PDB file of C-alpha atoms in Angstrom:
ATOM      1  CA  MET A   1       0.042   0.180   0.025  1.00  0.00           C
ATOM      2  CA  ALA A   2       1.049   3.626  -0.386  1.00  0.00           C
ATOM      3  CA  THR A   3       0.953   4.482   3.137  1.00  0.00           C
ATOM      4  CA  GLY A   4       0.788   2.955   6.614  1.00  0.00           C
ATOM      5  CA  LYS A   5      -2.448   4.626   7.067  1.00  0.00           C
ATOM      6  CA  GLU A   6      -5.525   2.405   6.852  1.00  0.00           C
ATOM      7  CA  PHE A   7      -9.150   3.399   6.587  1.00  0.00           C
ATOM      8  CA  PRO A   8     -11.761   1.200   8.278  1.00  0.00           C
ATOM      9  CA  SER A   9     -13.678  -0.219   5.271  1.00  0.00           C
ATOM     10  CA  GLY A  10     -16.700  -1.294   7.304  1.00  0.00           C
ATOM     11  CA  GLY A  11     -17.184  -4.478   5.507  1.00  0.00           C
ATOM     12  CA  THR A  12     -15.292  -7.505   4.446  1.00  0.00           C
ATOM     13  CA  GLY A  13     -12.104  -5.675   3.574  1.00  0.00           C
ATOM     14  CA  ASP A  14     -12.477  -6.072  -0.185  1.00  0.00           C
ATOM     15  CA  ASN A  15      -9.979  -4.262  -2.203  1.00  0.00           C
ATOM     16  CA  THR A  16      -9.323  -4.338  -5.976  1.00  0.00           C
ATOM     17  CA  VAL A  17      -5.885  -3.743  -7.257  1.00  0.00           C
ATOM     18  CA  ILE A  18      -5.339  -2.280 -11.197  1.00  0.00           C
ATOM     19  CA  GLY A  19      -1.952  -3.582 -11.805  1.00  0.00           C
ATOM     20  CA  PRO A  20       0.927  -1.432 -13.222  1.00  0.00           C
ATOM     21  CA  SER A  21       0.428  -2.895 -16.855  1.00  0.00           C
ATOM     22  CA  ILE A  22      -3.347  -2.273 -16.892  1.00  0.00           C
ATOM     23  CA  LEU A  23      -5.123   0.777 -18.569  1.00  0.00           C
ATOM     24  CA  ILE A  24      -8.689   1.384 -17.858  1.00  0.00           C
ATOM     25  CA  SER A  25     -10.642   3.826 -19.839  1.00  0.00           C
ATOM     26  CA  GLY A  26     -14.301   4.892 -19.263  1.00  0.00           C
ATOM     27  CA  LYS A  27     -16.701   5.056 -16.209  1.00  0.00           C
ATOM     28  CA  LEU A  28     -15.576   2.998 -13.358  1.00  0.00           C
ATOM     29  CA  SER A  29     -17.784   2.542 -10.039  1.00  0.00           C
ATOM     30  CA  GLY A  30     -17.761   0.409  -7.032  1.00  0.00           C
ATOM     31  CA  ASP A  31     -18.425  -0.270  -3.308  1.00  0.00           C
ATOM     32  CA  GLU A  32     -14.935  -1.365  -2.164  1.00  0.00           C
ATOM     33  CA  ASP A  33     -11.532   0.009  -1.895  1.00  0.00           C
ATOM     34  CA  LEU A  34      -9.599   0.454  -5.078  1.00  0.00           C
ATOM     35  CA  THR A  35      -5.681   0.670  -5.446  1.00  0.00           C
ATOM     36  CA  VAL A  36      -4.310   2.078  -8.680  1.00  0.00           C
ATOM     37  CA  ARG A  37      -0.785   0.890  -9.845  1.00  0.00           C
ATOM     38  CA  GLY A  38      -1.554   1.122 -13.371  1.00  0.00           C
ATOM     39  CA  ARG A  39      -3.550   3.793 -15.298  1.00  0.00           C
ATOM     40  CA  VAL A  40      -7.341   5.004 -14.975  1.00  0.00           C
ATOM     41  CA  GLU A  41      -9.014   7.441 -17.395  1.00  0.00           C
ATOM     42  CA  GLY A  42     -12.403   8.935 -17.511  1.00  0.00           C
ATOM     43  CA  GLU A  43     -14.763   8.864 -14.338  1.00  0.00           C
ATOM     44  CA  LEU A  44     -14.155   7.173 -11.016  1.00  0.00           C
ATOM     45  CA  SER A  45     -16.918   6.879  -8.335  1.00  0.00           C
ATOM     46  CA  LEU A  46     -16.414   4.883  -5.235  1.00  0.00           C
ATOM     47  CA  SER A  47     -18.272   4.473  -1.994  1.00  0.00           C
ATOM     48  CA  LYS A  48     -14.766   3.780  -0.142  1.00  0.00           C
ATOM     49  CA  THR A  49     -11.276   4.537  -0.572  1.00  0.00           C
ATOM     50  CA  LEU A  50      -9.038   5.240  -3.515  1.00  0.00           C
ATOM     51  CA  ILE A  51      -5.398   4.642  -3.256  1.00  0.00           C
ATOM     52  CA  VAL A  52      -3.145   5.771  -5.977  1.00  0.00           C
ATOM     53  CA  GLU A  53       0.248   4.240  -5.432  1.00  0.00           C
ATOM     54  CA  PRO A  54       3.430   5.843  -6.981  1.00  0.00           C
ATOM     55  CA  SER A  55       3.221   4.015 -10.074  1.00  0.00           C
ATOM     56  CA  GLY A  56      -0.544   4.998 -10.460  1.00  0.00           C
ATOM     57  CA  ILE A  57      -1.973   7.642 -12.836  1.00  0.00           C
ATOM     58  CA  VAL A  58      -5.554   8.704 -12.603  1.00  0.00           C
ATOM     59  CA  LYS A  59      -6.875  11.004 -15.331  1.00  0.00           C
ATOM     60  CA  ALA A  60     -10.386  11.246 -14.247  1.00  0.00           C
ATOM     61  CA  ASN A  61     -12.707  13.135 -12.160  1.00  0.00           C
ATOM     62  CA  VAL A  62     -13.020  11.349  -8.939  1.00  0.00           C
ATOM     63  CA  ALA A  63     -15.708  10.957  -6.360  1.00  0.00           C
ATOM     64  CA  VAL A  64     -15.000   8.817  -3.257  1.00  0.00           C
ATOM     65  CA  LYS A  65     -15.194   8.404   0.653  1.00  0.00           C
ATOM     66  CA  ASN A  66     -11.488   8.900   1.164  1.00  0.00           C
ATOM     67  CA  ALA A  67      -8.422   9.255  -1.263  1.00  0.00           C
ATOM     68  CA  ILE A  68      -4.692   8.802  -0.697  1.00  0.00           C
ATOM     69  CA  VAL A  69      -2.578  10.005  -3.493  1.00  0.00           C
ATOM     70  CA  SER A  70       1.035   8.715  -3.877  1.00  0.00           C
ATOM     71  CA  GLY A  71       1.073   8.846  -7.638  1.00  0.00           C
ATOM     72  CA  VAL A  72      -0.485  11.339 -10.258  1.00  0.00           C
ATOM     73  CA  VAL A  73      -4.070  12.493 -10.506  1.00  0.00           C
ATOM     74  CA  VAL A  74      -5.149  14.843 -13.214  1.00  0.00           C
ATOM     75  CA  GLY A  75      -8.740  15.903 -12.429  1.00  0.00           C
ATOM     76  CA  ASN A  76     -10.963  16.833  -9.517  1.00  0.00           C
ATOM     77  CA  ILE A  77     -11.575  14.876  -6.438  1.00  0.00           C
ATOM     78  CA  ALA A  78     -14.535  15.171  -4.384  1.00  0.00           C
ATOM     79  CA  ALA A  79     -14.440  12.992  -1.152  1.00  0.00           C
ATOM     80  CA  THR A  80     -16.982  12.830   1.770  1.00  0.00           C
ATOM     81  CA  GLU A  81     -14.308  12.293   4.345  1.00  0.00           C
ATOM     82  CA  SER A  82     -10.673  13.075   3.357  1.00  0.00           C
ATOM     83  CA  VAL A  83      -8.027  13.502   0.589  1.00  0.00           C
ATOM     84  CA  GLU A  84      -4.313  13.017   1.441  1.00  0.00           C
ATOM     85  CA  LEU A  85      -1.532  13.899  -1.014  1.00  0.00           C
ATOM     86  CA  THR A  86       1.608  12.076   0.207  1.00  0.00           C
ATOM     87  CA  GLN A  87       5.097  13.077  -0.353  1.00  0.00           C
ATOM     88  CA  GLU A  88       5.443  11.372  -3.655  1.00  0.00           C
ATOM     89  CA  GLY A  89       1.845  12.488  -4.702  1.00  0.00           C
ATOM     90  CA  ARG A  90       1.332  14.910  -7.811  1.00  0.00           C
ATOM     91  CA  MET A  91      -1.986  16.388  -8.459  1.00  0.00           C
ATOM     92  CA  VAL A  92      -3.500  18.902 -11.064  1.00  0.00           C
ATOM     93  CA  GLY A  93      -7.202  19.744 -10.189  1.00  0.00           C
ATOM     94  CA  ASP A  94      -9.554  20.804  -7.527  1.00  0.00           C
ATOM     95  CA  ILE A  95      -9.990  19.139  -4.211  1.00  0.00           C
ATOM     96  CA  ARG A  96     -13.461  19.152  -2.338  1.00  0.00           C
ATOM     97  CA  ALA A  97     -13.415  17.331   0.946  1.00  0.00           C
ATOM     98  CA  PRO A  98     -13.885  18.273   4.677  1.00  0.00           C
ATOM     99  CA  ARG A  99     -10.560  17.132   5.594  1.00  0.00           C
ATOM    100  CA  VAL A 100      -7.319  17.880   3.187  1.00  0.00           C
ATOM    101  CA  ILE A 101      -3.857  16.783   4.023  1.00  0.00           C
ATOM    102  CA  ILE A 102      -1.081  17.886   1.755  1.00  0.00           C
ATOM    103  CA  VAL A 103       2.316  16.366   3.109  1.00  0.00           C
ATOM    104  CA  ASP A 104       5.512  18.349   2.643  1.00  0.00           C
ATOM    105  CA  GLY A 105       6.964  17.439  -0.723  1.00  0.00           C
ATOM    106  CA  ALA A 106       3.783  16.793  -2.419  1.00  0.00           C
ATOM    107  CA  SER A 107       3.027  18.836  -5.761  1.00  0.00           C
ATOM    108  CA  PHE A 108      -0.460  20.270  -6.050  1.00  0.00           C
ATOM    109  CA  ARG A 109      -1.821  22.679  -8.658  1.00  0.00           C
ATOM    110  CA  GLY A 110      -5.566  23.601  -7.820  1.00  0.00           C
ATOM    111  CA  ARG A 111      -8.161  24.822  -5.394  1.00  0.00           C
ATOM    112  CA  VAL A 112      -9.300  23.411  -2.168  1.00  0.00           C
ATOM    113  CA  ASP A 113     -12.681  23.643  -0.852  1.00  0.00           C
ATOM    114  CA  MET A 114     -13.182  22.477   2.523  1.00  0.00           C
ATOM    115  CA  GLY A 115     -17.048  23.309   2.769  1.00  0.00           C
ATOM    116  CA  ASP A 116     -18.804  26.349   4.125  1.00  0.00           C
ATOM    117  CA  ALA A 117     -17.882  27.556   7.527  1.00  0.00           C
ATOM    118  CA  ALA A 118     -20.690  27.251  10.085  1.00  0.00           C
ATOM    119  CA  PRO A 119     -22.588  30.435  10.466  1.00  0.00           C
ATOM    120  CA  ARG A 120     -22.254  32.350  13.919  1.00  0.00           C
ATOM    121  CA  ALA A 121     -25.037  33.015  16.198  1.00  0.00           C
ATOM    122  CA  GLU A 122     -26.627  36.367  16.231  1.00  0.00           C
ATOM    123  CA  GLY A 123     -24.357  38.776  18.125  1.00  0.00           C
ATOM    124  CA  GLU A 124     -21.455  36.269  18.201  1.00  0.00           C
ATOM    125  CA  LYS A 125     -18.175  37.924  17.760  1.00  0.00           C
ATOM    126  CA  ARG A 126     -15.201  36.595  15.741  1.00  0.00           C
ATOM    127  CA  PRO A 127     -12.533  35.193  18.019  1.00  0.00           C
ATOM    128  CA  ALA A 128      -9.575  37.392  18.469  1.00  0.00           C
ATOM    129  CA  ALA A 129      -6.565  36.325  16.704  1.00  0.00           C
ATOM    130  CA  VAL A 130      -3.756  35.114  18.875  1.00  0.00           C
ATOM    131  CA  ARG A 131      -0.504  36.338  17.641  1.00  0.00           C
ATOM    132  CA  PRO A 132       2.505  34.373  18.277  1.00  0.00           C
ATOM    133  CA  THR A 133       5.393  35.828  20.235  1.00  0.00           C
ATOM    134  CA  LEU A 134       8.110  36.474  18.063  1.00  0.00           C
ATOM    135  CA  LYS A 135      11.761  35.480  18.573  1.00  0.00           C
ATOM    136  CA  THR A 136      14.991  36.037  16.442  1.00  0.00           C
ATOM    137  CA  THR A 137      16.589  33.052  14.864  1.00  0.00           C
ATOM    138  CA  LEU A 138      19.973  34.904  14.421  1.00  0.00           C
ATOM    139  CA  ALA A 139      21.603  35.845  17.684  1.00  0.00           C
ATOM    140  CA  ARG A 140      24.253  38.645  17.795  1.00  0.00           C
ATOM    141  CA  PRO A 141      26.344  39.260  20.643  1.00  0.00           C
ATOM    142  CA  PRO A 142      26.089  42.555  22.651  1.00  0.00           C
ATOM    143  CA  ALA A 143      28.049  45.356  21.172  1.00  0.00           C
ATOM    144  CA  LYS A 144      31.347  46.316  23.258  1.00  0.00           C
ATOM    145  CA  PRO A 145      31.633  49.880  24.443  1.00  0.00           C
ATOM    146  CA  LEU A 146      33.805  52.256  22.574  1.00  0.00           C
ATOM    147  CA  PRO A 147      36.901  53.434  24.465  1.00  0.00           C
ATOM    148  CA  PRO A 148      36.584  57.232  25.293  1.00  0.00           C
ATOM    149  CA  GLY A 149      37.696  59.590  22.644  1.00  0.00           C
ATOM    150  CA  LYS A 150      37.203  56.963  19.718  1.00  0.00           C
ATOM    151  CA  PRO A 151      34.472  58.074  17.161  1.00  0.00           C
ATOM    152  CA  ALA A 152      31.482  55.574  16.748  1.00  0.00           C
ATOM    153  CA  VAL A 153      31.915  56.032  12.827  1.00  0.00           C
ATOM    154  CA  ALA A 154      35.217  56.328  11.177  1.00  0.00           C
ATOM    155  CA  ALA A 155      35.448  59.444   8.709  1.00  0.00           C
ATOM    156  CA  ARG A 156      35.380  58.666   4.958  1.00  0.00           C
ATOM    157  CA  LYS A 157      37.538  60.107   2.524  1.00  0.00           C
ATOM    158  CA  ASP A 158      35.933  61.225  -0.759  1.00  0.00           C
ATOM    159  CA  ASP A 159      38.055  58.756  -3.037  1.00  0.00           C
ATOM    160  CA  GLU A 160      37.172  55.617  -0.808  1.00  0.00           C
ATOM    161  CA  LYS A 161      34.290  53.282  -1.955  1.00  0.00           C
ATOM    162  CA  PRO A 162      31.099  53.394   0.138  1.00  0.00           C
ATOM    163  CA  ALA A 163      30.822  50.578   2.651  1.00  0.00           C
ATOM    164  CA  PRO A 164      28.763  47.497   1.698  1.00  0.00           C
ATOM    165  CA  PRO A 165      25.480  47.282   2.829  1.00  0.00           C
ATOM    166  CA  PRO A 166      24.722  45.753   6.230  1.00  0.00           C
ATOM    167  CA  PRO A 167      23.843  42.017   6.487  1.00  0.00           C
ATOM    168  CA  PRO A 168      20.184  41.286   6.390  1.00  0.00           C
ATOM    169  CA  ALA A 169      18.175  41.615   9.269  1.00  0.00           C
ATOM    170  CA  PRO A 170      17.456  38.450  11.353  1.00  0.00           C
ATOM    171  CA  VAL A 171      14.436  36.328  10.378  1.00  0.00           C
ATOM    172  CA  LEU A 172      11.566  36.586  12.843  1.00  0.00           C
ATOM    173  CA  VAL A 173       9.537  33.527  13.220  1.00  0.00           C
ATOM    174  CA  GLY A 174       6.374  33.027  15.262  1.00  0.00           C
ATOM    175  CA  GLU A 175       6.823  30.791  18.257  1.00  0.00           C
ATOM    176  CA  GLY A 176       6.514  26.857  16.952  1.00  0.00           C
ATOM    177  CA  GLY A 177       6.372  28.146  13.362  1.00  0.00           C
ATOM    178  CA  LYS A 178       8.543  27.837  10.231  1.00  0.00           C
ATOM    179  CA  LYS A 179       9.445  30.173   7.603  1.00  0.00           C
ATOM    180  CA  LYS A 180      11.347  29.613   4.334  1.00  0.00           C
ATOM    181  CA  VAL A 181      13.706  32.579   3.424  1.00  0.00           C
ATOM    182  CA  VAL A 182      15.335  33.007   0.313  1.00  0.00           C
ATOM    183  CA  ILE A 183      18.088  35.487  -0.125  1.00  0.00           C
ATOM    184  CA  LYS A 184      19.007  36.537  -3.660  1.00  0.00           C
ATOM    185  CA  LYS A 185      22.572  37.896  -4.404  1.00  0.00           C
ATOM    186  CA  LYS A 186      22.738  41.018  -6.782  1.00  0.00           C
ATOM    187  CA  LYS A 187      25.394  40.737  -9.492  1.00  0.00           C
TER     188      LYS A 187
END
């Protein structure tokens, strides 16, 4: 299987496997789990779980209970429970499900619709946003005091080149959060 996660099937545990050399084109529907190692094109409708393994390719609009994508899906997925894109998973299309998991390393291009938010009761206010405390990820030692009579900034002669710009400011990251920073060098 593509992942160690298993969903309760609620039945006899039936699972159909489409092997790596199989191509199915057309409308496919069923009431059991389906594992795709080969290729499926067209329309796919299941009352249980679709597992697309790393060798699997699905070019279809999909309606399922759960979907675990470790291969390639080109098309929309509508799930009644969850959709998971694993690290090897690639998808181009829209996802509609109440629970969506996109693991770091997965490739996804499309939109995600997790349903409508529950309406607030009359007079109920939106909860205040909790702002994380900030910490610096780059520690600098404290500055040493200057000896008396020494200027803080050296005088520059007119024929000298200007000093290089200061190093980039430390990156501020929220407590427990991560932020990717890319610094480009100018030529």
